[in-house]
mmCIF file of C-alpha atoms in Angstrom:
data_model
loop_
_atom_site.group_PDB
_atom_site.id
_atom_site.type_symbol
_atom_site.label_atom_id
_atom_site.label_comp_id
_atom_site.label_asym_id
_atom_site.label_seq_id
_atom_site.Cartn_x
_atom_site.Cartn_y
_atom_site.Cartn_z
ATOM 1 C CA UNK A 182 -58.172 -68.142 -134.168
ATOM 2 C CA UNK A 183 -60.827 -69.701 -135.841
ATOM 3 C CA UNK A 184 -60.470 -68.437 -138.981
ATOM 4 C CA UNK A 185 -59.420 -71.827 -140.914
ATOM 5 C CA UNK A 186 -62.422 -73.665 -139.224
ATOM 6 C CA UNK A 187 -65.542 -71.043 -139.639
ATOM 7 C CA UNK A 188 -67.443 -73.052 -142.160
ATOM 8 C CA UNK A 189 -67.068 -76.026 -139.772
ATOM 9 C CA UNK A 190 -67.934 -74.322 -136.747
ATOM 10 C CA UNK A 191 -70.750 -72.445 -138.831
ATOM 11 C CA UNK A 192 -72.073 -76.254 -139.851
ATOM 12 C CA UNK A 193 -72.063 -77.377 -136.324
ATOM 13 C CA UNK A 194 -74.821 -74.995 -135.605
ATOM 14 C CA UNK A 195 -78.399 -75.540 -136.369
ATOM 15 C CA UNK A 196 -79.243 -72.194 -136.884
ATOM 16 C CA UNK A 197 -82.772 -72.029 -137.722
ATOM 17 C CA UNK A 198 -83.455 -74.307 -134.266
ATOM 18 C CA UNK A 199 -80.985 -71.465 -132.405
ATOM 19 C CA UNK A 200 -82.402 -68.245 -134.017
ATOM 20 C CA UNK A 201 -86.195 -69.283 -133.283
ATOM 21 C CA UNK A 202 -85.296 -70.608 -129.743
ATOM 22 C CA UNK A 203 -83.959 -67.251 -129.341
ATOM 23 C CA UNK A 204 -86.382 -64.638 -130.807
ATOM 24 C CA UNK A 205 -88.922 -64.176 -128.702
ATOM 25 C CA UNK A 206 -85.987 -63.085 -125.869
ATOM 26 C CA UNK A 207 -84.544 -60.110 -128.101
ATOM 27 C CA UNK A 208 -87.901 -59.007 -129.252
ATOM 28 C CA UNK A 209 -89.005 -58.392 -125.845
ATOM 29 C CA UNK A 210 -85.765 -57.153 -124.215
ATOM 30 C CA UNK A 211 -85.546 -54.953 -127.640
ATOM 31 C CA UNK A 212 -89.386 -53.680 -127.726
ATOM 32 C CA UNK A 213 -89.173 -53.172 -123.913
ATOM 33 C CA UNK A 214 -85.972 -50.583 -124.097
ATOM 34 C CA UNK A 215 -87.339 -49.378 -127.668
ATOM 35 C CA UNK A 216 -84.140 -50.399 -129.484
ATOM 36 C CA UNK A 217 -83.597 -49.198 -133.027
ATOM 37 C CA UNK A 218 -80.127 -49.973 -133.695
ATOM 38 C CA UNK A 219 -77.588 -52.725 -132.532
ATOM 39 C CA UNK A 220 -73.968 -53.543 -132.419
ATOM 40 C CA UNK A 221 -73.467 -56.990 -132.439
ATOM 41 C CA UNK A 222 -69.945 -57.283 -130.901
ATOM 42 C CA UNK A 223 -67.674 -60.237 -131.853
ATOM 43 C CA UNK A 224 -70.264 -61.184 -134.249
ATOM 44 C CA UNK A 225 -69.033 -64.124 -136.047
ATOM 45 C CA UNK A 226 -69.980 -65.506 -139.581
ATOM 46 C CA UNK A 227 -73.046 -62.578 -138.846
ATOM 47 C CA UNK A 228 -76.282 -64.675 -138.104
ATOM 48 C CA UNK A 229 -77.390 -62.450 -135.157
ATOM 49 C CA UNK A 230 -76.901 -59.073 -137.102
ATOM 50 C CA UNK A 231 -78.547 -60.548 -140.409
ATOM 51 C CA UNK A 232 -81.307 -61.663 -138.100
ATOM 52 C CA UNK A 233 -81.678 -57.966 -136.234
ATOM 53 C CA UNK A 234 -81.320 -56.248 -139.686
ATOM 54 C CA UNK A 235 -84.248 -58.793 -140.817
ATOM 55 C CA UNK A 236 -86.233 -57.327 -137.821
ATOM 56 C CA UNK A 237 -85.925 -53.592 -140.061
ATOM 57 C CA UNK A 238 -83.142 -52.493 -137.153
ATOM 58 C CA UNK A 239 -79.998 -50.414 -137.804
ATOM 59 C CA UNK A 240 -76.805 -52.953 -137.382
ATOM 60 C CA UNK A 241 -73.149 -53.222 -137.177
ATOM 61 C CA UNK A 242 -71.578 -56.217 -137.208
ATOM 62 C CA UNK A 243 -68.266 -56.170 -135.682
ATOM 63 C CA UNK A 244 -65.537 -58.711 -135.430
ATOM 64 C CA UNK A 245 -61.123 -59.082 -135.183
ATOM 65 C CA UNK A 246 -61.500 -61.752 -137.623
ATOM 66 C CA UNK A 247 -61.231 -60.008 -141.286
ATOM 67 C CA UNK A 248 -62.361 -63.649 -142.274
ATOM 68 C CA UNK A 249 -65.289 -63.802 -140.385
ATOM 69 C CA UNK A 250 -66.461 -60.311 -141.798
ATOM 70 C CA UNK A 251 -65.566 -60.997 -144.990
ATOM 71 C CA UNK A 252 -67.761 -63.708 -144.765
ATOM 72 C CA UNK A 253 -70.563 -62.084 -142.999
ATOM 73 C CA UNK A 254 -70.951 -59.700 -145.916
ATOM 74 C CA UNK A 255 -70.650 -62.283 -148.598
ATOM 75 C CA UNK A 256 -73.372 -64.148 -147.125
ATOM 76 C CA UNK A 257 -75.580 -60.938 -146.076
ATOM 77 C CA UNK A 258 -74.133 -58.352 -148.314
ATOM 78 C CA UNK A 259 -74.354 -54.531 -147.155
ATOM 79 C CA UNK A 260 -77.837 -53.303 -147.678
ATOM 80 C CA UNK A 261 -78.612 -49.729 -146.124
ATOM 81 C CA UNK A 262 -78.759 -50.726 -142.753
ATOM 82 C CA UNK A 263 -76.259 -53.041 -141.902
ATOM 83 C CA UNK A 264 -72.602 -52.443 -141.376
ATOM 84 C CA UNK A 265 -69.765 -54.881 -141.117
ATOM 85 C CA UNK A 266 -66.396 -53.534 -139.252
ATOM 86 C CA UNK A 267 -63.377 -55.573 -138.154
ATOM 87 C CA UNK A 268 -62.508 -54.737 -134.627
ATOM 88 C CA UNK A 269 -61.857 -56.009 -131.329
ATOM 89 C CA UNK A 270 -64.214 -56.327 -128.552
ATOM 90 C CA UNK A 271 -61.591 -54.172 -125.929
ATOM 91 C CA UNK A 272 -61.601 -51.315 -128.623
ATOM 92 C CA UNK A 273 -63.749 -48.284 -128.538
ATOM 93 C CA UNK A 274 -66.911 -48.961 -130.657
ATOM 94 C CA UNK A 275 -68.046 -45.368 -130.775
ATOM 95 C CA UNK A 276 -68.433 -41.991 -129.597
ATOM 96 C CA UNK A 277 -71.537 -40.402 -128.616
ATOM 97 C CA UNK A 278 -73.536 -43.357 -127.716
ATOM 98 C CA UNK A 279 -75.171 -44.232 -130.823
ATOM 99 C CA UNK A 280 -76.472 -47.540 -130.539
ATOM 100 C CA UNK A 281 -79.902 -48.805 -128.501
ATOM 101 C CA UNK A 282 -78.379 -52.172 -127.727
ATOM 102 C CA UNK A 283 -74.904 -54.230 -127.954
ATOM 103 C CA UNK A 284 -74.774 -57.882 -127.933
ATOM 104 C CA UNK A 285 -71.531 -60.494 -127.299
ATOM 105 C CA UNK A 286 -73.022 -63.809 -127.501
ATOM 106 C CA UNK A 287 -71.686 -67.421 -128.584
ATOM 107 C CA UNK A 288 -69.256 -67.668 -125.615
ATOM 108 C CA UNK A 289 -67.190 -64.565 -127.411
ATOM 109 C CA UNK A 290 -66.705 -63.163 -123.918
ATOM 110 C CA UNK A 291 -64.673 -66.094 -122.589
ATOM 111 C CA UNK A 292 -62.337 -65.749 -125.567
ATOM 112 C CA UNK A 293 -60.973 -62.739 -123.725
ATOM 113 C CA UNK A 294 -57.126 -63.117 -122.720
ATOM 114 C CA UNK A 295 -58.292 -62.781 -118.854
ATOM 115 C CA UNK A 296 -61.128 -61.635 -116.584
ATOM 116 C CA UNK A 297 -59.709 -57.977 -116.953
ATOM 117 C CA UNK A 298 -60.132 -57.712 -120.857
ATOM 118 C CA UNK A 299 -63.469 -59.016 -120.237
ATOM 119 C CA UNK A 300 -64.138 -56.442 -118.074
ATOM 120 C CA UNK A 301 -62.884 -54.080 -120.723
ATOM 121 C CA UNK A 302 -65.081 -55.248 -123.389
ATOM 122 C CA UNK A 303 -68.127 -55.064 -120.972
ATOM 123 C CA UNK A 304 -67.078 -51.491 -120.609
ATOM 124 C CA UNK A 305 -66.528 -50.609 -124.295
ATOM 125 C CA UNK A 306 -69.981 -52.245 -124.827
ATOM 126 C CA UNK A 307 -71.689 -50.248 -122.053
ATOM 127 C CA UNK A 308 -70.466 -46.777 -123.539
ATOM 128 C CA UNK A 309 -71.706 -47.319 -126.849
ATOM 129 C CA UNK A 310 -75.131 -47.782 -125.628
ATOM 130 C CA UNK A 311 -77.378 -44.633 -124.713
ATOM 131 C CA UNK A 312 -79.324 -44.096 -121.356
ATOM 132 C CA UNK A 313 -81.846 -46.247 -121.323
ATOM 133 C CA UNK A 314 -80.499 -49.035 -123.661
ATOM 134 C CA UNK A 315 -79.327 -52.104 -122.911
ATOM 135 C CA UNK A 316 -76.314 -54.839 -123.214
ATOM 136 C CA UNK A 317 -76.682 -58.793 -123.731
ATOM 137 C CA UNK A 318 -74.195 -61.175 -122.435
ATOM 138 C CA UNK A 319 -73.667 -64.924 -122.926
ATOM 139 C CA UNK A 320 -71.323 -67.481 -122.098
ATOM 140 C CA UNK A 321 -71.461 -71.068 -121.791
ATOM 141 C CA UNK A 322 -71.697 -72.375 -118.405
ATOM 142 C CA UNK A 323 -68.478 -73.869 -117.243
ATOM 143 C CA UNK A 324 -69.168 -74.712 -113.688
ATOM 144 C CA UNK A 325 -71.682 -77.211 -113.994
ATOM 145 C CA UNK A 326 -69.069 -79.398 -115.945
ATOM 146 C CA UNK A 327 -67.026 -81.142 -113.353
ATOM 147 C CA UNK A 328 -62.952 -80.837 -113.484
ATOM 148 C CA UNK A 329 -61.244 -83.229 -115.447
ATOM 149 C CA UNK A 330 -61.732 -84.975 -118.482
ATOM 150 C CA UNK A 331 -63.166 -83.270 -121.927
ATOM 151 C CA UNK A 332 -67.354 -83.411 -122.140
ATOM 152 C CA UNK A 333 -67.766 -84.480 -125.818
ATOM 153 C CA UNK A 334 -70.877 -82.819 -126.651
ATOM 154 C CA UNK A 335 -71.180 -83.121 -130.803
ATOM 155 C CA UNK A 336 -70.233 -85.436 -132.969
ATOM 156 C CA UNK A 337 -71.533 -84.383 -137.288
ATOM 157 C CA UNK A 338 -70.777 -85.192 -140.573
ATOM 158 C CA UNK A 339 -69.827 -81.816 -142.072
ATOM 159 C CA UNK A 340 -68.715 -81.137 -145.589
ATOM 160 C CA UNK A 341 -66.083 -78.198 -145.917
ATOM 161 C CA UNK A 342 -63.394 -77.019 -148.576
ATOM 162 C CA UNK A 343 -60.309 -75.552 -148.667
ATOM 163 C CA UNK A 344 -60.425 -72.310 -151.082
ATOM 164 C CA UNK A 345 -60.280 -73.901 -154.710
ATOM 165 C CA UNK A 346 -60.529 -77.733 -153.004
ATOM 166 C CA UNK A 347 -63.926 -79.357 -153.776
ATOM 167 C CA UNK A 348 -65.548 -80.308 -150.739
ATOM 168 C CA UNK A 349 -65.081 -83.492 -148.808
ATOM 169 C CA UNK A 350 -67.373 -85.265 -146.047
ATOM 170 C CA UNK A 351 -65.723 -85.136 -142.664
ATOM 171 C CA UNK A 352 -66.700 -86.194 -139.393
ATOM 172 C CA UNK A 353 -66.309 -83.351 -136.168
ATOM 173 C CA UNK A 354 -65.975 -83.955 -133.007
ATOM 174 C CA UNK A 355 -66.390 -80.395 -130.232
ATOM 175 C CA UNK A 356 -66.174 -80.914 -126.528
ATOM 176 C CA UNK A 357 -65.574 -78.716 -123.813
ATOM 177 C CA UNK A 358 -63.533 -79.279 -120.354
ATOM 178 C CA UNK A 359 -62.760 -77.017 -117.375
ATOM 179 C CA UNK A 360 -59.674 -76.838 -114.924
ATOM 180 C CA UNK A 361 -59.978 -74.579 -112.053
ATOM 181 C CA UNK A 362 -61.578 -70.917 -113.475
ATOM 182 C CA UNK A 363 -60.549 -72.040 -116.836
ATOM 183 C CA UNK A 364 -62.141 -74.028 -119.957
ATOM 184 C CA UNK A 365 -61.164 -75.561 -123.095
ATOM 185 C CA UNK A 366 -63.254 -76.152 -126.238
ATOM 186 C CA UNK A 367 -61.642 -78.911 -128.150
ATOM 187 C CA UNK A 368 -61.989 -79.553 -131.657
ATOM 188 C CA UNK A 369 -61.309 -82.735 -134.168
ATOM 189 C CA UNK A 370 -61.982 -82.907 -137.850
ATOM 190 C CA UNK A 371 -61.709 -86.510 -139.335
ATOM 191 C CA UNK A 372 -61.933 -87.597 -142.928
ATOM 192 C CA UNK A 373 -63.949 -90.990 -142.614
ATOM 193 C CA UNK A 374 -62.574 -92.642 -145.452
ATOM 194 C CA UNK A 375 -59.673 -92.938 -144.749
ATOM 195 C CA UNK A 376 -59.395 -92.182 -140.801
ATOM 196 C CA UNK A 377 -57.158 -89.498 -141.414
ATOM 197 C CA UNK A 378 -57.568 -86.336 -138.303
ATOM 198 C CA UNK A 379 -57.410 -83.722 -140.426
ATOM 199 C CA UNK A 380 -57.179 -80.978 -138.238
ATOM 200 C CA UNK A 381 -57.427 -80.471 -134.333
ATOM 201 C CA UNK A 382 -57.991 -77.080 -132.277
ATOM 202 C CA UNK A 383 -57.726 -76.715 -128.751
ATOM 203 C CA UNK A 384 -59.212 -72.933 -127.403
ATOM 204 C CA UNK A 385 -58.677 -71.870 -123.712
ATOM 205 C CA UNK A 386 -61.676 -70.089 -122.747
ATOM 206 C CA UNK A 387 -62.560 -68.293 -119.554
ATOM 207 C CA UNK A 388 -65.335 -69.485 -116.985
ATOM 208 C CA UNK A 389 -66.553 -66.197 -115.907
ATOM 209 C CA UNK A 390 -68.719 -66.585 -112.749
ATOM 210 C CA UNK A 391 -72.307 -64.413 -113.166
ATOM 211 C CA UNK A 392 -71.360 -62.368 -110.041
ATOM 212 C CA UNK A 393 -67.659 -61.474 -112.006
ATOM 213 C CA UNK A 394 -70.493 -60.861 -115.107
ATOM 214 C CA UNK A 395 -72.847 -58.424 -112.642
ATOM 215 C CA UNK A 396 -69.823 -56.627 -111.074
ATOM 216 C CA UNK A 397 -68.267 -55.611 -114.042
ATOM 217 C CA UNK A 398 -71.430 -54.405 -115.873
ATOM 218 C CA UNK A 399 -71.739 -52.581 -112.473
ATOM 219 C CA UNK A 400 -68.553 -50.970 -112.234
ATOM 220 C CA UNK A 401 -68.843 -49.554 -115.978
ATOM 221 C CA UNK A 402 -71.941 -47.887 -115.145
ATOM 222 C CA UNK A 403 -74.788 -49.982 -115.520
ATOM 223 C CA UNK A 404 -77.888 -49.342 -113.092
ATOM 224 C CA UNK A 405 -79.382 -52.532 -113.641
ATOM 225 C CA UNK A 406 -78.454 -56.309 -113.986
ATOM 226 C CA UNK A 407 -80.515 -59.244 -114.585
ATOM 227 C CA UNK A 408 -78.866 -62.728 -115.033
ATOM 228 C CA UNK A 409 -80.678 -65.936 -117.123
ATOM 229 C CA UNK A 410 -79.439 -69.587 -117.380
ATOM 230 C CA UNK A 411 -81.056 -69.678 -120.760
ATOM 231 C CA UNK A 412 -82.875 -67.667 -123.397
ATOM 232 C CA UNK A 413 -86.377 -69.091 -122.079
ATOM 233 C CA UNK A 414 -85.703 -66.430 -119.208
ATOM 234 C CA UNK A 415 -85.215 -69.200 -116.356
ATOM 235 C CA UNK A 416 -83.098 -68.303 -113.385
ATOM 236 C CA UNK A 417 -79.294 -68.919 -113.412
ATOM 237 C CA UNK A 418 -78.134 -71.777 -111.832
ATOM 238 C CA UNK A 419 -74.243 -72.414 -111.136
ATOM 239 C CA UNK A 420 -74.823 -76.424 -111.649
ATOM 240 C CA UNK A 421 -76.974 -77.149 -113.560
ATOM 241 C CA UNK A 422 -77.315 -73.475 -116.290
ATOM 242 C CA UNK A 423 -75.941 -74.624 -119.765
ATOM 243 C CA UNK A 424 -75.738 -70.586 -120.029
ATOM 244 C CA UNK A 425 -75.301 -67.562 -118.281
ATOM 245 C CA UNK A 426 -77.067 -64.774 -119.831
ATOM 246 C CA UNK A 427 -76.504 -61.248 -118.925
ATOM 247 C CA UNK A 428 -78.876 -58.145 -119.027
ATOM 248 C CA UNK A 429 -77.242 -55.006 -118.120
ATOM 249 C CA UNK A 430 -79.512 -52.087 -118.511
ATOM 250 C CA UNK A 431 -77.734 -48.645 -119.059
#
């Protein structure tokens, strides 16, 4: 669904900021349970499996967007190492548990139809992963955002193209509202020239309580849960976590 925006969604991001505030969380977790090779499910434009790949680990990148893989490889190529596969989340990743460690993270998770293909793709994560690996969850926080009206949270001048357009300067707006157990990231891209909205996107998206995140790692087969409000490894907290980050070890 967001194949027509990636380059603005991919703008939005400061990734260097992102990647360093999270490094020092998957170097532990992934020195701690020894991990050597990682599927990065749902992985987007690929910044988290470049990154692991950097790190000298074994990676697949795996996303239902052809798009996004497509460019994931253009961007990162396909050194020995580093594998880029379009599938689903809710379809079987592999047989024999091969990997050390699988990772959903950028709120991929609550782009799941309902709670029960969640729970699928938690499942299909957890039997990829060998005894004694481990599986990384995270959403954005929905309940600390009260019901009702949308949270604007970014507003950025981002330049993007259409394939053969030269690039023009836009301006994008992302917020996020909830209604009941459900969410809604909301998109606007506006030319500022001339005024013109050039594009809006509104994406349901799931707000997946962390004791729905802990019983359905549980239920798969996991034999240990640990759940974060952040990558600084602070304790989740319904109102006021901007994340919920899941730990299930296998």
């Amino acid at each position: 669904m967001f194949d027509d925006l990636a380059d603005v969604y991919d703008a939005m991001i400061d990734w260097p900021k992102r990647l360093q505030r999270e490094t020092p969380f998957y170097r532990r977790l992934f020195d701690e349970a020894s991990v050597g090779s990682v599927v990065d499910v749902a992985c987007g434009t690929g910044r988290h499996a470049a990154l692991f790949h950097s790190w000298g680990l074994t990676v697949e990148g795996a996303d239902l967007s052809p798009v996004m893989i497509e460019r994931s490889a253009a961007r990162f190529g396909r050194p020995a190492g580093l594998r880029w596969v379009v599938r689903g989340f809710e379809e079987p990743i592999a047989e024999g548990r091969p990997f050390d460690a699988a990772v959903c993270v950028g709120n991929s998770l609550a782009l799941a139809s309902d709670l029960a293909a969640a729970e699928r793709a938690i499942g299909q994560m957890l039997a990829a992963v060998r005894e004694g690996g481990l599986v990384v969850v995270q959403v954005l926080n929905l309940w600390r955002l009260p019901e009702g009206p949308c949270q604007w949270q970014k507003c950025q001048r981002v330049s993007v193209s259409a394939a053969g357009e030269p690039s023009i300067e836009t301006i994008v707006l992302k917020g996020v509202h909830r209604w009941a157990s459900h969410g809604c990231l909301e998109l606007a891209v506006v030319e500022p020239a001339t005024g013109r909205l050039l594009k809006t996107e509104s994406t349901p998206l799931l707000a997946i309580e962390a004791s729905e995140l802990e019983r359905m790692a549980l239920n798969a087969g996991a034999r240990a849960v640990a759940l974060f409000g952040g990558y600084d490894g602070q304790p989740y907290d319904r109102r006021e976590s901007v994340d919920l980050v899941m730990v299930a070890r296998v």
